[in-house]
JSON list of C-alpha atoms in Angstrom, two decimals:
[
{"chain": "A", "resi": 116, "resn": "MET", "atom": "CA", "xyz": [11.87, 2.31, 9.31]},
{"chain": "A", "resi": 117, "resn": "VAL", "atom": "CA", "xyz": [14.43, -0.41, 8.84]},
{"chain": "A", "resi": 118, "resn": "HIS", "atom": "CA", "xyz": [16.45, -1.65, 5.90]},
{"chain": "A", "resi": 119, "resn": "ARG", "atom": "CA", "xyz": [16.70, -5.36, 6.75]},
{"chain": "A", "resi": 120, "resn": "MET", "atom": "CA", "xyz": [14.05, -7.69, 5.41]},
{"chain": "A", "resi": 121, "resn": "ALA", "atom": "CA", "xyz": [13.85, -10.34, 8.16]},
{"chain": "A", "resi": 122, "resn": "ARG", "atom": "CA", "xyz": [10.59, -9.90, 10.07]},
{"chain": "A", "resi": 123, "resn": "ALA", "atom": "CA", "xyz": [12.23, -10.84, 13.37]},
{"chain": "A", "resi": 124, "resn": "LEU", "atom": "CA", "xyz": [14.46, -7.75, 13.03]},
{"chain": "A", "resi": 125, "resn": "ARG", "atom": "CA", "xyz": [11.56, -5.33, 12.51]},
{"chain": "A", "resi": 126, "resn": "PRO", "atom": "CA", "xyz": [8.67, -5.89, 14.92]},
{"chain": "A", "resi": 127, "resn": "GLY", "atom": "CA", "xyz": [6.34, -2.90, 14.82]},
{"chain": "A", "resi": 128, "resn": "LYS", "atom": "CA", "xyz": [8.36, -1.24, 12.08]},
{"chain": "A", "resi": 129, "resn": "VAL", "atom": "CA", "xyz": [7.85, -0.52, 8.38]},
{"chain": "A", "resi": 130, "resn": "PHE", "atom": "CA", "xyz": [10.26, -2.17, 5.95]},
{"chain": "A", "resi": 131, "resn": "VAL", "atom": "CA", "xyz": [11.23, 0.08, 3.04]},
{"chain": "A", "resi": 132, "resn": "ASP", "atom": "CA", "xyz": [12.54, -2.12, 0.23]},
{"chain": "A", "resi": 133, "resn": "HIS", "atom": "CA", "xyz": [14.78, 0.31, -1.62]},
{"chain": "A", "resi": 134, "resn": "SER", "atom": "CA", "xyz": [16.01, -2.50, -3.87]},
{"chain": "A", "resi": 135, "resn": "GLN", "atom": "CA", "xyz": [12.65, -2.40, -5.70]},
{"chain": "A", "resi": 136, "resn": "ASN", "atom": "CA", "xyz": [13.50, 1.04, -7.07]},
{"chain": "A", "resi": 137, "resn": "ALA", "atom": "CA", "xyz": [15.26, -0.14, -10.22]},
{"chain": "A", "resi": 138, "resn": "ALA", "atom": "CA", "xyz": [14.49, 0.04, -13.93]},
{"chain": "A", "resi": 139, "resn": "ALA", "atom": "CA", "xyz": [14.49, -3.77, -14.30]},
{"chain": "A", "resi": 140, "resn": "LYS", "atom": "CA", "xyz": [11.92, -4.29, -11.53]},
{"chain": "A", "resi": 141, "resn": "THR", "atom": "CA", "xyz": [8.23, -4.75, -12.19]},
{"chain": "A", "resi": 142, "resn": "THR", "atom": "CA", "xyz": [5.95, -3.40, -9.51]},
{"chain": "A", "resi": 143, "resn": "ALA", "atom": "CA", "xyz": [2.17, -3.62, -9.36]},
{"chain": "A", "resi": 144, "resn": "THR", "atom": "CA", "xyz": [0.61, -0.25, -9.98]},
{"chain": "A", "resi": 145, "resn": "PRO", "atom": "CA", "xyz": [-2.25, 0.98, -7.80]},
{"chain": "A", "resi": 146, "resn": "TYR", "atom": "CA", "xyz": [-5.58, -0.74, -8.39]},
{"chain": "A", "resi": 147, "resn": "THR", "atom": "CA", "xyz": [-3.95, -3.72, -10.10]},
{"chain": "A", "resi": 148, "resn": "LEU", "atom": "CA", "xyz": [-5.45, -7.15, -9.49]},
{"chain": "A", "resi": 149, "resn": "ARG", "atom": "CA", "xyz": [-2.95, -9.72, -8.26]},
{"chain": "A", "resi": 150, "resn": "ALA", "atom": "CA", "xyz": [-2.90, -13.04, -10.09]},
{"chain": "A", "resi": 151, "resn": "ARG", "atom": "CA", "xyz": [-4.26, -15.34, -7.39]},
{"chain": "A", "resi": 152, "resn": "THR", "atom": "CA", "xyz": [-7.14, -17.77, -7.03]},
{"chain": "A", "resi": 153, "resn": "GLU", "atom": "CA", "xyz": [-9.06, -15.04, -5.21]},
{"chain": "A", "resi": 154, "resn": "PRO", "atom": "CA", "xyz": [-7.51, -11.85, -6.61]},
{"chain": "A", "resi": 155, "resn": "THR", "atom": "CA", "xyz": [-6.67, -9.04, -4.23]},
{"chain": "A", "resi": 156, "resn": "VAL", "atom": "CA", "xyz": [-6.12, -5.46, -5.30]},
{"chain": "A", "resi": 157, "resn": "SER", "atom": "CA", "xyz": [-3.03, -3.34, -4.91]},
{"chain": "A", "resi": 158, "resn": "ALA", "atom": "CA", "xyz": [-4.50, -0.14, -3.46]},
{"chain": "A", "resi": 159, "resn": "PRO", "atom": "CA", "xyz": [-3.40, 2.75, -1.26]},
{"chain": "A", "resi": 160, "resn": "VAL", "atom": "CA", "xyz": [-4.62, 2.84, 2.33]},
{"chain": "A", "resi": 161, "resn": "THR", "atom": "CA", "xyz": [-4.85, 5.64, 4.87]},
{"chain": "A", "resi": 162, "resn": "TRP", "atom": "CA", "xyz": [-2.59, 5.94, 7.91]},
{"chain": "A", "resi": 163, "resn": "ASP", "atom": "CA", "xyz": [-5.70, 5.55, 10.09]},
{"chain": "A", "resi": 164, "resn": "GLU", "atom": "CA", "xyz": [-6.35, 2.19, 8.43]},
{"chain": "A", "resi": 165, "resn": "VAL", "atom": "CA", "xyz": [-2.76, 1.12, 9.01]},
{"chain": "A", "resi": 166, "resn": "GLU", "atom": "CA", "xyz": [-2.87, 2.18, 12.67]},
{"chain": "A", "resi": 167, "resn": "GLY", "atom": "CA", "xyz": [-6.26, 0.53, 13.20]},
{"chain": "A", "resi": 168, "resn": "CYS", "atom": "CA", "xyz": [-5.49, -2.87, 11.71]},
{"chain": "A", "resi": 169, "resn": "GLU", "atom": "CA", "xyz": [-5.01, -5.78, 14.08]},
{"chain": "A", "resi": 170, "resn": "SER", "atom": "CA", "xyz": [-3.51, -8.10, 11.47]},
{"chain": "A", "resi": 171, "resn": "PRO", "atom": "CA", "xyz": [-2.21, -7.76, 7.90]},
{"chain": "A", "resi": 172, "resn": "GLU", "atom": "CA", "xyz": [-5.41, -9.41, 6.66]},
{"chain": "A", "resi": 173, "resn": "ASP", "atom": "CA", "xyz": [-7.32, -6.31, 7.79]},
{"chain": "A", "resi": 174, "resn": "LEU", "atom": "CA", "xyz": [-5.74, -4.46, 4.87]},
{"chain": "A", "resi": 175, "resn": "VAL", "atom": "CA", "xyz": [-6.45, -7.10, 2.21]},
{"chain": "A", "resi": 176, "resn": "LEU", "atom": "CA", "xyz": [-8.66, -5.54, -0.46]},
{"chain": "A", "resi": 177, "resn": "ARG", "atom": "CA", "xyz": [-10.68, -7.32, -3.11]},
{"chain": "A", "resi": 178, "resn": "LEU", "atom": "CA", "xyz": [-12.16, -5.98, -6.32]},
{"chain": "A", "resi": 179, "resn": "GLY", "atom": "CA", "xyz": [-15.59, -5.51, -4.75]},
{"chain": "A", "resi": 180, "resn": "ASP", "atom": "CA", "xyz": [-14.05, -3.31, -2.03]},
{"chain": "A", "resi": 181, "resn": "ILE", "atom": "CA", "xyz": [-12.67, -0.69, -4.40]},
{"chain": "A", "resi": 182, "resn": "PRO", "atom": "CA", "xyz": [-15.83, 1.21, -5.50]},
{"chain": "A", "resi": 183, "resn": "GLY", "atom": "CA", "xyz": [-16.82, 1.86, -1.88]},
{"chain": "A", "resi": 184, "resn": "ARG", "atom": "CA", "xyz": [-13.27, 2.91, -0.96]},
{"chain": "A", "resi": 185, "resn": "LEU", "atom": "CA", "xyz": [-13.14, 5.38, -3.83]},
{"chain": "A", "resi": 186, "resn": "GLU", "atom": "CA", "xyz": [-16.50, 6.77, -2.76]},
{"chain": "A", "resi": 187, "resn": "ARG", "atom": "CA", "xyz": [-15.37, 7.17, 0.88]},
{"chain": "A", "resi": 188, "resn": "HIS", "atom": "CA", "xyz": [-11.77, 8.32, 0.38]},
{"chain": "A", "resi": 189, "resn": "GLY", "atom": "CA", "xyz": [-11.50, 9.36, -3.26]},
{"chain": "A", "resi": 190, "resn": "ASP", "atom": "CA", "xyz": [-8.30, 8.37, -5.05]},
{"chain": "A", "resi": 191, "resn": "LEU", "atom": "CA", "xyz": [-5.70, 8.54, -2.28]},
{"chain": "A", "resi": 192, "resn": "LEU", "atom": "CA", "xyz": [-2.95, 8.83, -4.89]},
{"chain": "A", "resi": 193, "resn": "ALA", "atom": "CA", "xyz": [-4.51, 11.74, -6.79]},
{"chain": "A", "resi": 194, "resn": "PRO", "atom": "CA", "xyz": [-2.29, 14.33, -5.05]},
{"chain": "A", "resi": 195, "resn": "LEU", "atom": "CA", "xyz": [0.76, 12.68, -6.64]},
{"chain": "A", "resi": 196, "resn": "ALA", "atom": "CA", "xyz": [-0.48, 13.87, -10.04]},
{"chain": "A", "resi": 197, "resn": "ASP", "atom": "CA", "xyz": [-0.72, 17.43, -8.70]},
{"chain": "A", "resi": 198, "resn": "PRO", "atom": "CA", "xyz": [2.55, 18.50, -7.02]},
{"chain": "A", "resi": 199, "resn": "ALA", "atom": "CA", "xyz": [0.94, 21.67, -5.61]},
{"chain": "A", "resi": 200, "resn": "ALA", "atom": "CA", "xyz": [-1.83, 19.66, -3.91]},
{"chain": "A", "resi": 201, "resn": "ALA", "atom": "CA", "xyz": [0.76, 17.24, -2.52]},
{"chain": "A", "resi": 202, "resn": "GLY", "atom": "CA", "xyz": [2.62, 20.12, -0.89]},
{"chain": "A", "resi": 203, "resn": "VAL", "atom": "CA", "xyz": [5.67, 19.67, -3.11]},
{"chain": "A", "resi": 204, "resn": "LEU", "atom": "CA", "xyz": [5.31, 23.00, -4.90]},
{"chain": "A", "resi": 205, "resn": "PRO", "atom": "CA", "xyz": [4.09, 26.32, -3.51]}
]
């Protein structure tokens, strides 16, 4: 992980934008459509999908992709609603 935004400083690394963690920020929630000509969907992905992608476009999801994803993977964020299932609580 790195804390600097410039892509040239982070090849092959994940940028964690801690500045987005503020009360005044608005962040798209999971399964939200983005306001674009061809809307994409904010959705969680698996680490296998991240490791297997060859370009960022491989992880672009559209509305029609979501039902099949939910059928294959279930709701990847569901464990966050259950701290015991997420391994946070015994």
